[in-house]
Coordinates of N, CA and C in Angstrom, one line a residue:
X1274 N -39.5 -4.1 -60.8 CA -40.9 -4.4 -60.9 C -41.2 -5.7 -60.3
X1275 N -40.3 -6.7 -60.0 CA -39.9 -7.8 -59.7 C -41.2 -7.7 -57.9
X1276 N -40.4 -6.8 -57.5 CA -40.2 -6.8 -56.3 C -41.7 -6.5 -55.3
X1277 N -42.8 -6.2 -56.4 CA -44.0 -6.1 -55.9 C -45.0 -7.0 -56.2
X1278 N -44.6 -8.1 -56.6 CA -45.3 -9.1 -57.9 C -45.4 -9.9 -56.7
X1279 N -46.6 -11.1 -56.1 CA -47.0 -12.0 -55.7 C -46.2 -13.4 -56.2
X1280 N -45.7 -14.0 -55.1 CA -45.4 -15.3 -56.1 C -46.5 -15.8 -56.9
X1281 N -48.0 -15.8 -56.8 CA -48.5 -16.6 -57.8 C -48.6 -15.7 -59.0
X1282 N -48.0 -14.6 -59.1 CA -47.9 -13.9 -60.3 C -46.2 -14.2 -61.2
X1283 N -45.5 -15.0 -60.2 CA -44.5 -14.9 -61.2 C -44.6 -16.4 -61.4
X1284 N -43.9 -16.0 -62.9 CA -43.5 -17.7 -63.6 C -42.4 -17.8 -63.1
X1285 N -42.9 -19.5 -63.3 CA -41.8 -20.5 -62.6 C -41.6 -21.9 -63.5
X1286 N -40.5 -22.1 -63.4 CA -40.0 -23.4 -64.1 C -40.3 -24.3 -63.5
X1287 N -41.0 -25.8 -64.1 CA -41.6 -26.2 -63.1 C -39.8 -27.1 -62.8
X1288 N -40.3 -28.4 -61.5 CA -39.4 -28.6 -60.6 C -39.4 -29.8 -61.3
X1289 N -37.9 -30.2 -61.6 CA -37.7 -31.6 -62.2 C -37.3 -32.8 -61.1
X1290 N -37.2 -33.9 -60.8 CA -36.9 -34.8 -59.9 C -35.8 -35.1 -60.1
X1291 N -34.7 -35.8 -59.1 CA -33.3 -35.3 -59.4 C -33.0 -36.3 -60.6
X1292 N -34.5 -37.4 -60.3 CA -33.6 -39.1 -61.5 C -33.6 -38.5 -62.9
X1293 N -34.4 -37.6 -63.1 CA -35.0 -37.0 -64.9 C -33.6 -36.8 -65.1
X1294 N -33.4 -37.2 -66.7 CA -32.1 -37.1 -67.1 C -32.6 -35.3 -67.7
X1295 N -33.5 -34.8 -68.0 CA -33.6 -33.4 -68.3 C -32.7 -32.5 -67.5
X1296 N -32.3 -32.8 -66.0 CA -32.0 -32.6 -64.9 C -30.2 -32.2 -65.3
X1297 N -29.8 -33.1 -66.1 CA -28.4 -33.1 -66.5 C -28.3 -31.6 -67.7
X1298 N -27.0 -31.2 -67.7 CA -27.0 -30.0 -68.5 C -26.9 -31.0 -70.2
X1299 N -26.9 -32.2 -70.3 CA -26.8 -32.7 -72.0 C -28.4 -33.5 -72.1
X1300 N -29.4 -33.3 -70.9 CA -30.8 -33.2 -71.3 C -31.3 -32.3 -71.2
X1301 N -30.8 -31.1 -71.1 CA -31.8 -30.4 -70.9 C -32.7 -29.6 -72.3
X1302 N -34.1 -29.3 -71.4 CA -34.7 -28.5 -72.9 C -35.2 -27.3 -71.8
X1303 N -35.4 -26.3 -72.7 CA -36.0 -25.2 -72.4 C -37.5 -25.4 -71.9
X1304 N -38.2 -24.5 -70.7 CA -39.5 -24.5 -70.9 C -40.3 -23.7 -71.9
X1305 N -41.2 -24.1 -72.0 CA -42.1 -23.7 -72.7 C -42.5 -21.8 -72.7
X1306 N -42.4 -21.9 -71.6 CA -42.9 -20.5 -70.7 C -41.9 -19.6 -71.1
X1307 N -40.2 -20.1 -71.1 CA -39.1 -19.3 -71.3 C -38.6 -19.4 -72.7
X1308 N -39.4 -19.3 -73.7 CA -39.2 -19.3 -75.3 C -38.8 -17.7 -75.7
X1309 N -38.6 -16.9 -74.6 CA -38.0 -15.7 -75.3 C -36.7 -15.3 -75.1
X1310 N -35.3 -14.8 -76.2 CA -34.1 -15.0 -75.9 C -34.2 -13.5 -74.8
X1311 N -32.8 -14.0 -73.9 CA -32.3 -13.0 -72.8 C -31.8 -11.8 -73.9
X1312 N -32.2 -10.2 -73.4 CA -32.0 -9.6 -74.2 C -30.3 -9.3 -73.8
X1313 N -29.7 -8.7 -75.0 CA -28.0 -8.5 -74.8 C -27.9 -6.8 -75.0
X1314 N -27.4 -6.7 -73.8 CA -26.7 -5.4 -73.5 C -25.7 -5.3 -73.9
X1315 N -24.8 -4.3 -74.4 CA -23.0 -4.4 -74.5 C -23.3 -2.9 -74.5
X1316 N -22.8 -2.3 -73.3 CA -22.7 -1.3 -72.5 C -21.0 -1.2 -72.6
X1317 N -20.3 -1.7 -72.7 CA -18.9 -1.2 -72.9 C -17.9 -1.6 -74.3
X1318 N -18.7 -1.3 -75.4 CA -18.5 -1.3 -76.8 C -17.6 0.0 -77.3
X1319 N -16.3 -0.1 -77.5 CA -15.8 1.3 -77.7 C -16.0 1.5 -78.8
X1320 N -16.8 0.9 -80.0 CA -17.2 1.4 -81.5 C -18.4 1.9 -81.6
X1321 N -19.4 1.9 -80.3 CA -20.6 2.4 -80.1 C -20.2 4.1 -80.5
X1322 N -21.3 4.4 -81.1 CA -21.3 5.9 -80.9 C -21.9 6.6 -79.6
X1323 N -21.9 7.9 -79.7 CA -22.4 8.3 -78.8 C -24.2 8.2 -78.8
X1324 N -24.1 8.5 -79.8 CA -25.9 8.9 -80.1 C -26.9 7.3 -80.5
X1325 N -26.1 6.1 -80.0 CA -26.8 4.8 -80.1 C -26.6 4.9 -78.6
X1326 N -25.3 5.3 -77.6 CA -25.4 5.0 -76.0 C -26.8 5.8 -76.0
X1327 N -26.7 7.1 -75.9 CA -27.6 7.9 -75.2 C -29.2 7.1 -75.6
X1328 N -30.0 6.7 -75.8 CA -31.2 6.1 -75.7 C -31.2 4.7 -74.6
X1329 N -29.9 4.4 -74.8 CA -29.8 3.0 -74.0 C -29.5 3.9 -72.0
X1330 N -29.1 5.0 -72.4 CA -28.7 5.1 -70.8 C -30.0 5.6 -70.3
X1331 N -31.0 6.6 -71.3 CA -31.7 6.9 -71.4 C -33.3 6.2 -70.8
X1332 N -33.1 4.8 -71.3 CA -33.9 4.4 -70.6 C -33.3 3.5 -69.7
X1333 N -32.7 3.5 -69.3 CA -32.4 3.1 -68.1 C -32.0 3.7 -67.0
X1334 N -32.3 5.3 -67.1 CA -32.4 5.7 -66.1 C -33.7 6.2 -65.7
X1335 N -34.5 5.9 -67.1 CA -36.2 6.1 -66.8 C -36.7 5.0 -65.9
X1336 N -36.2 3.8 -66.4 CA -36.7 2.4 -65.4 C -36.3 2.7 -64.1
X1337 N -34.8 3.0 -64.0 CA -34.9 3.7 -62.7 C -35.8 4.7 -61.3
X1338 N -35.6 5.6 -62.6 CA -36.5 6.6 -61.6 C -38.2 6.0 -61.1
X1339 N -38.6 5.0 -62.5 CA -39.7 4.6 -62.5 C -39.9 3.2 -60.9
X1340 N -38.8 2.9 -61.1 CA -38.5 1.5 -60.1 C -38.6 2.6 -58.1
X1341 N -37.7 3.5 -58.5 CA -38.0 4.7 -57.2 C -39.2 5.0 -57.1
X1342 N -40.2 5.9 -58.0 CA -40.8 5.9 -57.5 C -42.1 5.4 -57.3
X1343 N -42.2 4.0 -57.3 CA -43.0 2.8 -57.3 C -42.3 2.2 -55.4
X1344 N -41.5 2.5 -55.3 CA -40.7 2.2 -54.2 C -41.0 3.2 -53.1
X1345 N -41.0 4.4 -53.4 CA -41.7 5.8 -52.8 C -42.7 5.9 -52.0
X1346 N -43.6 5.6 -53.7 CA -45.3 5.6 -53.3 C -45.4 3.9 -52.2
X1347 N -45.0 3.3 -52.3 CA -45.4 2.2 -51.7 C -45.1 2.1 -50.3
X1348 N -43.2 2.6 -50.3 CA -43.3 3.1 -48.6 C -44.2 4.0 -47.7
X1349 N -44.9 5.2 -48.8 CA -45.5 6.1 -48.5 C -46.8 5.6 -47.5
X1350 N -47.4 4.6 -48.7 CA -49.0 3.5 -48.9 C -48.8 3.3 -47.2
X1351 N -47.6 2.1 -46.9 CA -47.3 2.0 -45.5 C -46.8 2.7 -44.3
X1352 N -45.9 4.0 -44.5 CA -46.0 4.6 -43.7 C -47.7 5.4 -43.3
X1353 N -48.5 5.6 -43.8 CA -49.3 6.2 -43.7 C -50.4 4.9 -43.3
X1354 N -50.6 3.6 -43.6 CA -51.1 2.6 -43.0 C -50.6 2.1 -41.6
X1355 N -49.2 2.8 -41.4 CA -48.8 2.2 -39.4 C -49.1 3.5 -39.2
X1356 N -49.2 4.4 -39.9 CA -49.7 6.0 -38.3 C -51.2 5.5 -38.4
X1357 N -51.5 5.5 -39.6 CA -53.4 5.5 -39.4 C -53.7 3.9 -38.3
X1358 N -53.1 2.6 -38.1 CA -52.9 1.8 -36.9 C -52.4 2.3 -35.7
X1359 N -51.6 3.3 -35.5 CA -51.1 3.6 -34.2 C -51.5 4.7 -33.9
X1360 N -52.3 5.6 -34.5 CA -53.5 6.5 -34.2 C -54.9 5.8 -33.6
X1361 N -54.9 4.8 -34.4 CA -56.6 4.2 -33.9 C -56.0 3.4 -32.7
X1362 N -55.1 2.9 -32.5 CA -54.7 2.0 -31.3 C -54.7 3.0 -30.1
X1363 N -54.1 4.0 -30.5 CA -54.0 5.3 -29.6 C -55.1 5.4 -28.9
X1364 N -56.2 5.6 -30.1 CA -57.3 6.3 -29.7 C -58.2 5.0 -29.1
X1365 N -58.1 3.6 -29.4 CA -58.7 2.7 -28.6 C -58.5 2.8 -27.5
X1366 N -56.4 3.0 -27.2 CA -56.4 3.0 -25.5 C -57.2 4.3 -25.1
X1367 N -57.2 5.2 -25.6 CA -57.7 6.5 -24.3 C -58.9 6.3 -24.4
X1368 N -59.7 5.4 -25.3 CA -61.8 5.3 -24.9 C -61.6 4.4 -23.8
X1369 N -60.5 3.0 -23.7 CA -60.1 1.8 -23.0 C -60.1 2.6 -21.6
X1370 N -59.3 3.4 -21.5 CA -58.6 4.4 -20.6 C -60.0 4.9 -20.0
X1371 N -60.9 6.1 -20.7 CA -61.8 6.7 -20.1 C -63.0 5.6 -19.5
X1372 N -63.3 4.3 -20.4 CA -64.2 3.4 -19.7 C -63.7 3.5 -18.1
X1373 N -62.6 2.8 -18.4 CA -62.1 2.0 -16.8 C -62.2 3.3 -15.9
X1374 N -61.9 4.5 -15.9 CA -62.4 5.5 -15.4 C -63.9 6.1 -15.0
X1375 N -64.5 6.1 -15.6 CA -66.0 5.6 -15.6 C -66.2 4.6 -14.7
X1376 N -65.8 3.5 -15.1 CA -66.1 2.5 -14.1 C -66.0 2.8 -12.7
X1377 N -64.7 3.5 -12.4 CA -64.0 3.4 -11.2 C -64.9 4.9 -10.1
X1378 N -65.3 5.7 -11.1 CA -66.3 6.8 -10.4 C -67.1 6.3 -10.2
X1379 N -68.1 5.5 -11.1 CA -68.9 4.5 -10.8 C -69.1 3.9 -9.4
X1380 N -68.2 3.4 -9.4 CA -68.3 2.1 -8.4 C -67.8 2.9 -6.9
X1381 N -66.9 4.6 -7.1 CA -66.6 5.3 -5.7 C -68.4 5.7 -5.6
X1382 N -69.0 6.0 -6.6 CA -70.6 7.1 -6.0 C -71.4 5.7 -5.4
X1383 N -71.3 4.7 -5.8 CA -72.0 3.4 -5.4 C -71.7 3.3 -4.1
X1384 N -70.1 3.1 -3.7 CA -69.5 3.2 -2.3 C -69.8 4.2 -1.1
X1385 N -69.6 5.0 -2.2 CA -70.9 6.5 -1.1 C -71.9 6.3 -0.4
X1386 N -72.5 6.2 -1.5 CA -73.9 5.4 -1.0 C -74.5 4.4 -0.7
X1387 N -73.7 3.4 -0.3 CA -74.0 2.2 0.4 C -73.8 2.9 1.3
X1388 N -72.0 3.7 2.1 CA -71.9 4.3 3.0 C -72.9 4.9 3.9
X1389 N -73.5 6.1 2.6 CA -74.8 7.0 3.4 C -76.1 5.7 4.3
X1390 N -76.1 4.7 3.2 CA -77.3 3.9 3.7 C -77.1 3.5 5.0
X1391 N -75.7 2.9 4.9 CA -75.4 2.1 6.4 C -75.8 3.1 7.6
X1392 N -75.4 4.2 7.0 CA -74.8 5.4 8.2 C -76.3 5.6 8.6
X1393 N -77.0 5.8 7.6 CA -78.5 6.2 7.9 C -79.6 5.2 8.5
X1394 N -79.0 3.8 8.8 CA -79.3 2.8 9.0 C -79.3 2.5 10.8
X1395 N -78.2 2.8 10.8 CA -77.1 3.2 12.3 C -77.7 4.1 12.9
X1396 N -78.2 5.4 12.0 CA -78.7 6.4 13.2 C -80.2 5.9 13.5
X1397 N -80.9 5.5 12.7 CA -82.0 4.6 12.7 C -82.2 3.5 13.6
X1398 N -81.1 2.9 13.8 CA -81.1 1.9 14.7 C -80.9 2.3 16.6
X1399 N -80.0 3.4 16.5 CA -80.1 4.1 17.8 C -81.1 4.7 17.8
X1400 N -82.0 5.3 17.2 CA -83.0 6.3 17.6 C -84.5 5.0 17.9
X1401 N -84.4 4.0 17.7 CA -85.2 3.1 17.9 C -84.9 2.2 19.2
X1402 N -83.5 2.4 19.4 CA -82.5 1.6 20.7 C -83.6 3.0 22.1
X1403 N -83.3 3.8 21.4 CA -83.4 5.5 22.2 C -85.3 5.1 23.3
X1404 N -85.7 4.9 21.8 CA -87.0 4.8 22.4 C -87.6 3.3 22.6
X1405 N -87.6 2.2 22.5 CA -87.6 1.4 23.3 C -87.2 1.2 24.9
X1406 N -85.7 1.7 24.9 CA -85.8 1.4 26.4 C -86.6 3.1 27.5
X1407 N -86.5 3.8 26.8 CA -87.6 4.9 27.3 C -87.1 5.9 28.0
X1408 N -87.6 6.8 28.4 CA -87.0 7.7 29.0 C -86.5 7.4 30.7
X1409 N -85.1 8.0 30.9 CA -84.3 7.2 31.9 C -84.9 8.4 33.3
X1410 N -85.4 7.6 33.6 CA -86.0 7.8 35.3 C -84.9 8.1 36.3
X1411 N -84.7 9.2 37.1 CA -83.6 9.4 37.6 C -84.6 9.9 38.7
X1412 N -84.2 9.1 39.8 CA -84.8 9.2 41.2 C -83.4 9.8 42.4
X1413 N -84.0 10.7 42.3 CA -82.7 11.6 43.8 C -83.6 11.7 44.7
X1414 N -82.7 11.6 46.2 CA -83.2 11.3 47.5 C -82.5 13.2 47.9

């Protein structure tokens, strides 16, 4: 359960300075925070019976399963948060993709038609070359 908890969710002892004689194991006191005893397991008792083990394995393999699948669903949370990122990244590049394509037809029909203009410009300019200097007089003897 440990393992999803925010550090500012877990307690913490605070930090002693090295001079505090608290700091020494014949000062020390407990915190405040940690006033509940460590609980005691004895898992290899051979005067245990059977029917006092069974509730202790019992839930410990419920915390288990429970610790799996907390572990599960969470990998799940993120696998399913990197495809839904590398689906929309996907899908960014191919709109990225189709712009620049757009652009690039774009700017060939633009080139076209500067082309047509010039061309149409050129024949415009001969057919004005044509008639200014006038029709060519050809004198045979």
């Amino acid at each position: 359960m440990l393992a999803w908890k925010t550090s500012a969710e877990v307690v913490r002892m605070e930090e002693i300075p090295a001079g505090d004689p608290q700091r020494t194991v014949l000062g020390f006191e407990a915190d405040k925070n940690f006033d509940q005893p460590a609980p005691k397991f004895n898992f290899d008792d051979p005067f245990e019976e059977e029917e006092d083990r069974l509730p202790k394995v019992t839930r410990y393999w419920k915390a288990r399963d429970q610790v799996r699948t907390q572990r599960e669903s969470r990998y799940r949370e993120l696998l399913d948060a990197e495809t839904a990122a590398a689906s929309w990244k996907r899908a960014e590049e191919a709109a990225q993709k189709q712009r620049e394509a757009e652009e690039e037809e774009k700017k060939a029909k633009e080139k076209e038609k500067e082309e047509e203009k010039r061309k149409e410009q050129e024949k415009r300019k001969g057919k004005e070359k044509e008639k200014e200097a006038g029709p060519s007089l050809s004198i045979s003897f």
